[in-house]
Short mmCIF file of C-alpha atoms and ligand atoms in Angstrom, two decimals:
data_model
loop_
_atom_site.label_atom_id
_atom_site.label_comp_id
_atom_site.label_asym_id
_atom_site.label_seq_id
_atom_site.Cartn_x
_atom_site.Cartn_y
_atom_site.Cartn_z
CA UNK R 1 0.00 0.00 0.00
CA UNK R 2 2.86 2.40 0.72
CA UNK R 3 4.70 1.56 -2.50
CA UNK R 4 6.16 4.79 -3.89
CA UNK R 5 4.65 6.95 -1.14
CA UNK R 6 6.89 9.77 0.08
CA UNK R 7 6.92 10.12 3.82
CA UNK R 8 8.72 12.57 6.12
CA UNK R 9 9.27 11.18 9.61
CA UNK R 10 9.80 13.89 12.21
CA UNK R 11 11.29 12.90 15.55
CA UNK R 12 11.12 15.11 18.62
CA UNK R 13 13.00 14.55 21.85
CA UNK R 14 11.44 11.77 23.90
CA UNK R 15 12.73 8.42 25.08
CA UNK R 16 10.43 6.61 22.61
CA UNK R 17 12.55 8.12 19.79
CA UNK R 18 14.67 4.96 19.72
CA UNK R 19 11.65 2.99 18.50
CA UNK R 20 11.44 5.11 15.36
CA UNK R 21 14.32 3.11 13.90
CA UNK R 22 11.88 0.18 13.65
CA UNK R 23 9.17 2.43 12.19
CA UNK R 24 11.52 3.71 9.49
CA UNK R 25 12.51 0.15 8.67
CA UNK R 26 8.85 -0.93 8.43
CA UNK R 27 8.03 2.02 6.16
CA UNK R 28 10.96 1.24 3.86
CA UNK R 29 9.97 -2.43 3.78
CA UNK R 30 6.44 -1.40 2.77
CA UNK R 31 7.89 0.38 -0.26
CA UNK R 32 7.80 3.99 1.02
CA UNK R 33 10.51 6.60 0.43
CA UNK R 34 11.45 8.09 3.80
CA UNK R 35 13.23 11.28 4.85
CA UNK R 36 13.89 11.92 8.53
CA UNK R 37 14.02 15.25 10.37
CA UNK R 38 15.07 15.34 14.02
CA UNK R 39 14.86 18.09 16.59
CA UNK R 40 18.21 18.85 18.31
CA UNK R 41 16.94 17.15 21.49
CA UNK R 42 15.86 14.00 19.60
CA UNK R 43 19.52 13.49 18.68
CA UNK R 44 20.22 12.89 22.37
CA UNK R 45 17.94 9.83 22.33
CA UNK R 46 18.77 8.13 19.02
CA UNK R 47 21.60 8.32 16.54
CA UNK R 48 21.02 10.24 13.28
CA UNK R 49 23.48 7.90 11.61
CA UNK R 50 21.29 4.86 12.35
CA UNK R 51 18.26 6.67 10.96
CA UNK R 52 20.19 7.80 7.92
CA UNK R 53 21.28 4.23 7.13
CA UNK R 54 17.76 2.87 7.67
CA UNK R 55 15.99 5.60 5.69
CA UNK R 56 18.66 5.58 2.94
CA UNK R 57 18.62 9.39 3.14
CA UNK R 58 20.52 12.13 4.89
CA UNK R 59 18.92 13.07 8.22
CA UNK R 60 18.18 16.77 8.61
CA UNK R 61 18.57 18.38 12.04
CA UNK R 62 19.68 21.99 11.83
CA UNK R 63 18.65 24.75 9.51
CA UNK R 64 22.17 26.09 9.16
CA UNK R 65 25.62 24.70 9.64
CA UNK R 66 26.50 26.41 12.90
CA UNK R 67 30.23 26.23 12.23
CA UNK R 68 30.07 27.60 8.70
CA UNK R 69 26.79 29.28 7.72
CA UNK R 70 28.06 29.93 4.20
CA UNK R 71 28.57 26.23 3.45
CA UNK R 72 26.65 24.83 0.48
CA UNK R 73 24.82 22.34 2.73
CA UNK R 74 23.39 25.12 4.80
CA UNK R 75 21.96 26.78 1.68
CA UNK R 76 20.38 23.46 0.73
CA UNK R 77 19.07 23.06 4.25
CA UNK R 78 17.72 26.58 4.17
CA UNK R 79 15.17 25.55 1.54
CA UNK R 80 14.86 21.87 2.44
CA UNK R 81 11.59 22.43 4.27
CA UNK R 82 10.02 24.09 1.24
CA UNK R 83 11.08 21.56 -1.39
CA UNK R 84 10.36 18.59 0.86
CA UNK R 85 7.12 20.10 2.11
CA UNK R 86 6.01 19.79 -1.51
CA UNK R 87 7.70 16.40 -2.04
CA UNK R 88 5.98 14.55 0.83
CA UNK R 89 2.67 12.69 0.60
CA UNK R 90 2.53 12.42 4.39
CA UNK R 91 4.34 13.86 7.41
CA UNK R 92 4.44 11.79 10.60
CA UNK R 93 5.84 13.14 13.86
CA UNK R 94 6.58 10.42 16.38
CA UNK R 95 7.20 10.84 19.20
CA UNK R 96 5.48 14.22 19.24
CA UNK R 97 6.39 15.76 22.59
CA UNK R 98 4.23 18.25 24.52
CA UNK R 99 6.74 20.95 23.54
CA UNK R 100 6.60 20.19 19.81
CA UNK R 101 2.79 19.93 19.86
CA UNK R 102 2.51 23.26 21.69
CA UNK R 103 4.89 24.98 19.30
CA UNK R 104 3.10 23.64 16.20
CA UNK R 105 -0.17 24.95 17.62
CA UNK R 106 1.43 28.35 18.24
CA UNK R 107 3.04 28.45 14.77
CA UNK R 108 6.53 28.64 16.26
CA UNK R 109 9.36 27.53 13.98
CA UNK R 110 12.45 27.67 16.14
CA UNK R 111 13.83 24.38 14.93
CA UNK R 112 14.00 22.78 11.53
CA UNK R 113 11.29 20.17 12.18
CA UNK R 114 8.83 22.91 13.13
CA UNK R 115 9.64 24.94 9.99
CA UNK R 116 9.08 21.87 7.85
CA UNK R 117 5.68 21.19 9.48
CA UNK R 118 4.54 24.74 8.86
CA UNK R 119 5.65 24.52 5.20
CA UNK R 120 4.12 21.09 4.53
CA UNK R 121 1.23 20.88 2.08
CA UNK R 122 0.56 17.20 2.83
CA UNK R 123 -1.46 15.80 5.75
CA UNK R 124 0.44 15.82 9.06
CA UNK R 125 0.06 13.00 11.61
CA UNK R 126 1.09 13.45 15.22
CA UNK R 127 1.78 10.69 17.72
CA UNK R 128 1.63 12.49 21.11
CA UNK R 129 4.01 10.76 23.48
CA UNK R 130 4.85 12.03 26.95
CA UNK R 131 4.43 11.51 30.64
CA UNK R 132 0.87 10.95 31.91
CA UNK R 133 0.50 14.29 33.71
CA UNK R 134 1.90 16.24 30.78
CA UNK R 135 -0.52 14.42 28.49
CA UNK R 136 -3.53 14.96 30.75
CA UNK R 137 -2.63 18.63 31.31
CA UNK R 138 -5.38 20.88 30.00
CA UNK R 139 -2.93 22.91 27.93
CA UNK R 140 -1.69 19.83 26.08
CA UNK R 141 -5.25 18.60 25.62
CA UNK R 142 -6.29 22.00 24.26
CA UNK R 143 -3.34 22.02 21.86
CA UNK R 144 -4.20 18.52 20.57
CA UNK R 145 -7.84 19.41 20.17
CA UNK R 146 -6.97 22.67 18.33
CA UNK R 147 -4.65 20.79 15.98
CA UNK R 148 -7.37 18.20 15.27
CA UNK R 149 -9.62 21.08 14.21
CA UNK R 150 -6.91 22.32 11.85
CA UNK R 151 -6.91 18.86 10.22
CA UNK R 152 -3.89 17.32 11.94
CA UNK R 153 -4.36 13.56 12.29
CA UNK R 154 -3.72 12.25 15.78
CA UNK R 155 -2.78 8.72 16.81
CA UNK R 156 -3.62 8.63 20.50
CA UNK R 157 -0.99 7.36 22.93
CA UNK R 158 -1.62 4.03 24.64
CA UNK R 159 -1.84 3.20 28.33
CA UNK R 160 1.28 1.54 29.63
CA UNK R 161 4.44 1.79 31.69
CA UNK R 162 6.04 5.20 31.15
CA UNK R 163 9.71 6.17 31.36
CA UNK R 164 8.98 7.91 34.68
CA UNK R 165 7.85 4.62 36.20
CA UNK R 166 4.22 5.79 36.21
CA UNK R 167 1.56 3.69 34.56
CA UNK R 168 -0.99 5.51 32.42
CA UNK R 169 -1.70 7.10 29.03
CA UNK R 170 1.17 8.79 27.22
CA UNK R 171 3.07 5.79 25.89
CA UNK R 172 3.85 5.76 22.18
CA UNK R 173 2.03 2.99 20.24
CA UNK R 174 4.35 0.29 18.88
CA UNK R 175 5.94 0.92 15.44
CA UNK R 176 3.63 -1.72 13.87
CA UNK R 177 0.61 0.22 15.11
CA UNK R 178 2.02 3.50 13.79
CA UNK R 179 2.59 1.78 10.43
CA UNK R 180 -1.03 0.64 10.39
CA UNK R 181 -2.13 4.21 11.14
CA UNK R 182 0.08 5.50 8.32
CA UNK R 183 -1.38 2.89 5.94
CA UNK R 184 -4.85 4.02 6.91
CA UNK R 185 -4.10 7.59 5.81
CA UNK R 186 -3.81 6.46 2.18
CA UNK R 187 -7.04 4.48 2.10
CA UNK R 188 -9.98 6.00 0.26
CA UNK R 189 -12.89 6.38 2.71
CA UNK R 190 -15.45 4.97 0.29
CA UNK R 191 -17.42 3.23 3.06
CA UNK R 192 -17.91 6.34 5.18
CA UNK R 193 -21.41 6.45 6.61
CA UNK R 194 -21.91 2.69 6.13
CA UNK R 195 -22.66 0.32 8.99
CA UNK R 196 -21.11 -3.09 8.51
CA UNK R 197 -21.53 -6.25 10.58
CA UNK R 198 -18.88 -8.95 10.24
CA UNK R 199 -18.75 -12.36 11.89
CA UNK R 200 -15.51 -14.28 12.30
CA UNK R 201 -13.85 -17.33 13.77
CA UNK R 202 -15.25 -20.67 14.82
CA UNK R 203 -18.04 -21.37 17.27
CA UNK R 204 -17.69 -23.95 20.03
CA UNK R 205 -20.51 -26.27 20.98
CA UNK R 206 -20.15 -27.82 24.42
CA UNK R 207 -20.38 -31.58 24.88
CA UNK R 208 -19.96 -31.43 28.65
CA UNK R 209 -18.39 -28.90 31.02
CA UNK R 210 -14.85 -29.46 29.66
CA UNK R 211 -15.26 -30.69 26.07
CA UNK R 212 -16.60 -29.13 22.90
CA UNK R 213 -17.11 -29.50 19.15
CA UNK R 214 -15.47 -26.87 16.96
CA UNK R 215 -13.38 -26.35 13.81
CA UNK R 216 -9.99 -24.98 12.75
CA UNK R 217 -11.12 -21.45 11.81
CA UNK R 218 -8.53 -18.85 12.96
CA UNK R 219 -10.83 -15.87 12.40
CA UNK R 220 -8.16 -14.12 10.27
CA UNK R 221 -10.35 -13.62 7.18
CA UNK R 222 -13.19 -12.02 9.15
CA UNK R 223 -10.79 -9.84 11.14
CA UNK R 224 -9.17 -8.57 7.92
CA UNK R 225 -12.62 -7.74 6.51
CA UNK R 226 -13.42 -5.79 9.69
CA UNK R 227 -10.03 -4.03 9.60
CA UNK R 228 -10.33 -3.10 5.92
CA UNK R 229 -13.93 -1.88 6.33
CA UNK R 230 -12.94 0.27 9.32
CA UNK R 231 -10.01 1.75 7.39
CA UNK R 232 -12.35 2.56 4.52
CA UNK R 233 -14.48 4.63 6.88
CA UNK R 234 -17.27 2.20 7.86
CA UNK R 235 -18.70 1.80 11.35
CA UNK R 236 -17.87 -1.83 12.02
CA UNK R 237 -19.16 -4.39 14.50
CA UNK R 238 -17.23 -7.65 14.62
CA UNK R 239 -18.85 -10.67 16.28
CA UNK R 240 -16.25 -13.34 16.82
CA UNK R 241 -16.01 -16.83 18.19
CA UNK R 242 -12.96 -17.74 20.29
CA UNK R 243 -9.80 -16.70 18.41
CA UNK R 244 -6.25 -15.76 19.21
CA UNK R 245 -6.36 -12.30 17.61
CA UNK R 246 -6.08 -8.80 19.05
CA UNK R 247 -8.95 -6.36 18.78
CA UNK R 248 -8.90 -3.81 15.98
CA UNK R 249 -8.78 -0.13 16.84
CA UNK R 250 -12.08 1.56 16.08
CA UNK R 251 -13.96 -1.73 15.63
CA UNK R 252 -16.68 -2.73 18.07
CA UNK R 253 -15.75 -6.32 18.96
CA UNK R 254 -18.25 -8.73 20.53
CA UNK R 255 -16.92 -12.08 21.73
CA UNK R 256 -19.15 -15.14 21.74
CA UNK R 257 -18.65 -18.87 22.12
CA UNK R 258 -21.56 -20.91 20.78
CA UNK R 259 -23.56 -20.62 17.55
CA UNK R 260 -26.60 -19.67 19.68
CA UNK R 261 -24.66 -16.77 21.23
CA UNK R 262 -23.48 -15.68 17.77
CA UNK R 263 -27.06 -15.82 16.46
CA UNK R 264 -28.32 -13.68 19.37
CA UNK R 265 -25.51 -11.14 18.92
CA UNK R 266 -26.18 -10.95 15.16
CA UNK R 267 -29.91 -10.38 15.71
CA UNK R 268 -29.16 -7.66 18.24
CA UNK R 269 -26.68 -5.81 16.00
CA UNK R 270 -28.06 -6.22 12.49
CA UNK R 271 -30.52 -3.34 12.76
CA UNK R 272 -29.53 -0.37 10.60
CA UNK R 273 -26.69 -2.25 8.87
CA UNK R 274 -25.89 -1.64 5.22
CA UNK R 275 -23.86 -4.82 4.82
CA UNK R 276 -23.54 -8.10 6.72
CA UNK R 277 -20.58 -10.39 6.01
CA UNK R 278 -20.96 -13.84 7.55
CA UNK R 279 -17.41 -15.13 7.42
CA UNK R 280 -17.64 -17.10 10.68
CA UNK R 281 -17.27 -20.85 10.43
CA UNK R 282 -20.42 -21.47 12.45
CA UNK R 283 -20.73 -25.06 13.67
CA UNK R 284 -23.34 -26.85 11.59
CA UNK R 285 -24.04 -29.31 14.40
CA UNK R 286 -24.20 -29.31 18.16
CA UNK R 287 -24.62 -32.07 20.72
CA UNK R 288 -28.32 -32.60 21.36
CA UNK R 289 -27.71 -32.71 25.10
CA UNK R 290 -24.91 -31.01 27.03
CA UNK R 291 -23.88 -33.22 29.96
CA UNK R 292 -23.65 -31.61 33.36
CA UNK R 293 -20.08 -31.82 34.71
CA UNK R 294 -17.50 -34.00 32.97
CA UNK R 295 -18.60 -37.21 31.28
CA UNK R 296 -16.72 -40.09 32.90
CA UNK R 297 -15.03 -42.65 30.65
CA UNK R 298 -16.94 -45.56 32.08
CA UNK R 299 -20.31 -43.80 31.73
CA UNK R 300 -19.87 -42.58 28.19
CA UNK R 301 -21.48 -44.26 25.21
CA UNK R 302 -19.63 -44.53 21.96
CA UNK R 303 -21.64 -41.84 20.20
CA UNK R 304 -22.78 -38.28 20.79
CA UNK R 305 -26.15 -37.45 19.33
CA UNK R 306 -25.98 -34.27 17.25
CA UNK R 307 -28.57 -31.85 15.97
CA UNK R 308 -28.34 -29.01 13.46
CA UNK R 309 -27.65 -25.49 14.66
CA UNK R 310 -29.76 -22.62 13.35
CA UNK R 311 -28.45 -21.33 10.03
CA UNK R 312 -27.75 -17.67 10.83
CA UNK R 313 -27.05 -16.76 7.21
CA UNK R 314 -30.31 -18.31 6.03
CA UNK R 315 -32.22 -16.38 8.69
CA UNK R 316 -30.56 -13.13 7.58
CA UNK R 317 -31.43 -13.88 3.94
CA UNK R 318 -35.06 -14.64 4.75
CA UNK R 319 -35.47 -11.50 6.85
CA UNK R 320 -33.40 -9.12 4.75
CA UNK R 321 -34.16 -5.53 5.71
CA UNK R 322 -32.15 -2.86 3.95
CA UNK R 323 -28.78 -4.63 4.03
CA UNK R 324 -26.71 -6.49 1.49
CA UNK R 325 -25.77 -9.98 2.58
CA UNK R 326 -22.44 -11.70 1.86
CA UNK R 327 -21.85 -15.34 2.82
CA UNK R 328 -18.97 -17.75 2.57
CA UNK R 329 -18.90 -21.24 1.14
CA UNK R 330 -16.24 -23.74 2.00
CA UNK R 331 -16.44 -26.35 -0.72
CA UNK R 332 -14.25 -29.23 -1.81
CA UNK R 333 -16.41 -30.71 -4.64
CA UNK R 334 -18.63 -29.17 -7.34
CA UNK R 335 -17.58 -25.87 -5.88
CA UNK R 336 -19.11 -23.28 -8.21
CA UNK R 337 -22.33 -25.22 -8.58
CA UNK R 338 -22.72 -25.64 -4.79
CA UNK R 339 -21.82 -22.01 -4.10
CA UNK R 340 -24.35 -20.78 -6.68
CA UNK R 341 -27.01 -22.95 -5.08
CA UNK R 342 -26.22 -21.45 -1.63
CA UNK R 343 -26.30 -17.93 -3.10
CA UNK R 344 -29.87 -18.54 -4.29
CA UNK R 345 -31.14 -20.62 -1.37
CA UNK R 346 -29.88 -18.19 1.27
CA UNK R 347 -30.91 -15.07 -0.71
CA UNK R 348 -27.36 -13.67 -0.76
CA UNK R 349 -25.95 -10.79 -2.77
CA UNK R 350 -22.50 -12.36 -2.93
CA UNK R 351 -20.91 -15.63 -1.93
CA UNK R 352 -17.19 -15.97 -1.30
CA UNK R 353 -16.06 -19.42 -2.29
CA UNK R 354 -12.93 -20.96 -0.88
CA UNK R 355 -11.39 -24.37 -1.20
CA UNK R 356 -9.40 -25.33 1.90
CA UNK R 357 -7.31 -27.77 -0.12
CA UNK R 358 -5.72 -25.15 -2.41
CA UNK R 359 -2.14 -24.18 -1.42
CA UNK R 360 -2.13 -20.86 0.48
CA UNK R 361 -5.88 -20.94 1.19
CA UNK R 362 -8.08 -21.91 4.09
CA UNK R 363 -7.81 -21.95 7.87
CA UNK R 364 -4.90 -20.38 9.72
CA UNK R 365 -2.98 -18.99 6.72
CA UNK R 366 -2.38 -15.27 6.06
CA UNK R 367 -3.29 -15.75 2.41
CA UNK R 368 -6.38 -16.97 0.61
CA UNK R 369 -7.60 -17.98 -2.84
CA UNK R 370 -11.20 -16.91 -3.30
CA UNK R 371 -13.86 -16.80 -5.98
CA UNK R 372 -16.53 -14.10 -5.80
CA UNK R 373 -19.91 -15.20 -7.11
CA UNK R 374 -23.01 -13.08 -7.51
CA UNK R 375 -26.14 -13.48 -9.63
CA UNK R 376 -24.37 -12.24 -12.74
CA UNK R 377 -20.71 -13.16 -12.48
CA UNK R 378 -18.06 -15.54 -11.25
CA UNK R 379 -14.62 -13.96 -10.60
CA UNK R 380 -11.77 -16.23 -9.67
CA UNK R 381 -9.08 -14.24 -7.85
CA UNK R 382 -5.41 -15.25 -7.58
CA UNK R 383 -3.55 -16.05 -4.35
CA UNK R 384 -3.43 -12.89 -2.21
CA UNK R 385 -3.17 -11.87 1.43
CA UNK R 386 -6.35 -12.08 3.47
CA UNK R 387 -6.18 -8.28 3.82
CA UNK R 388 -6.17 -7.88 0.03
CA UNK R 389 -8.93 -10.46 -0.30
CA UNK R 390 -10.93 -8.52 2.30
CA UNK R 391 -10.60 -5.37 0.21
CA UNK R 392 -11.73 -7.17 -2.94
CA UNK R 393 -14.81 -8.46 -1.08
CA UNK R 394 -15.57 -4.91 0.09
CA UNK R 395 -15.00 -3.61 -3.46
CA UNK R 396 -17.83 -5.91 -4.53
CA UNK R 397 -20.07 -3.99 -2.12
CA UNK R 398 -18.84 -0.48 -2.87
CA UNK R 399 -18.83 -1.09 -6.62
CA UNK R 400 -15.16 -0.16 -7.01
N1 LIG I 501 -23.48 -20.38 8.41
C1 LIG I 501 -24.38 -19.80 9.30
N2 LIG I 501 -24.95 -20.56 10.26
C2 LIG I 501 -24.68 -21.87 10.37
C3 LIG I 501 -23.77 -22.46 9.46
C4 LIG I 501 -23.18 -21.68 8.49
O1 LIG I 501 -24.63 -18.60 9.22
N3 LIG I 501 -25.25 -22.55 11.32
C5 LIG I 501 -22.90 -19.54 7.35
C6 LIG I 501 -21.40 -19.35 7.40
O2 LIG I 501 -21.05 -18.19 8.13
C7 LIG I 501 -21.07 -19.17 5.92
C8 LIG I 501 -22.13 -19.95 5.20
O3 LIG I 501 -23.15 -20.19 6.16
O4 LIG I 501 -21.18 -17.82 5.53
C9 LIG I 501 -21.72 -21.24 4.53
O5 LIG I 501 -21.39 -22.22 5.43
P1 LIG I 501 -21.02 -23.69 4.87
O6 LIG I 501 -20.71 -24.53 6.05
O7 LIG I 501 -20.05 -23.64 3.75
O8 LIG I 501 -22.32 -24.15 4.19
P2 LIG I 501 -23.61 -24.75 4.75
O9 LIG I 501 -24.71 -23.92 4.21
O10 LIG I 501 -23.53 -24.90 6.22
O11 LIG I 501 -23.73 -26.16 4.00
P3 LIG I 501 -22.72 -27.41 3.92
O12 LIG I 501 -21.94 -27.47 5.19
O13 LIG I 501 -23.62 -28.56 3.74
O14 LIG I 501 -21.87 -27.17 2.72
#
């Protein structure tokens, strides 16, 4: 996503500055071109040489060469902020200290980073990072809120252990999270104003108090759909069975265990939705009776009687009210034929077909091979990441 994007990374003087080496590396790996500007105090926390090697560019710190103001470099530096303010697609300041935030809000340009911010024509992102009391201080809060009004994009600090030993908000998000935020800045918000419900993961159906029936679903596909929809501006609710995945910032996550709990949560949250994507691998069967306590070996029969669970997708298709409905089909034989039948029977607008036996597809992987089928067309897509696949599924809704 960042291929060819030009990004200025500004670093102000906080202990978290050392983590920006990883951010620069991640940006470069994602295909971005990176130029780094540091404030003179940032240099005390992390080496400009390291950042220069990682960014593959000279790091700019001072406006003029103090020792020799007539030197050619100083002339270049004297206009660097103007030329690069035009060059950049995005400006990210991390860590953004209370001092830097206050000075940006006041229009002060007494270091080179501040001059470059004022000259930038591109969007500017700030990652406020400081001690808890400085962050909570009304002046800092007023500065952040003013800057938001001016269109600055803020990635809030996280709660955690701070350099002072205090525990609270003010900690810089990890470089991976900043990268995700940066990625999000380049995404077209074509789903703004849309309410999307996504289900993900497996469901578990108890046999007794310690055993259950389930499947291998990791939830990754559904989580990527929720992430992509949120990035594209939608209001997203994600109902998930038990998975080993972190929540997604800005997504309302509801955790459930059984298919009955998922059904209840879906019914509760479907009202007002524009799109429902049922990517959960809902158990098709459940034990007819759930034993109290743990079934003892000697008491157990050789079989567990099963009954069908309610088909959530079918219910949503039958009672469609103002939303588009996307389902998934996991097929190993007569795939297109079976998927087309499900599309019709369940009154879907789109069915996403996947074959778990294809290399790179199915449960647990980060990639998938999917075919999108609607009433009019069948599009077989090549192997791609689940994030890319999620975007292609959402494109089918937005008409991109
Ligand atoms: N699904 C559902 N409720 C169930 C079972 C499945 O909502 N109790 C949804 C899944 O979320 C998925 C779709 O139905 O979107 C397809 O599930 P799949 O198991 O492939 O198909 P089934 O219709 O259950 O039929 P079969 O297992 O016989 O292929």
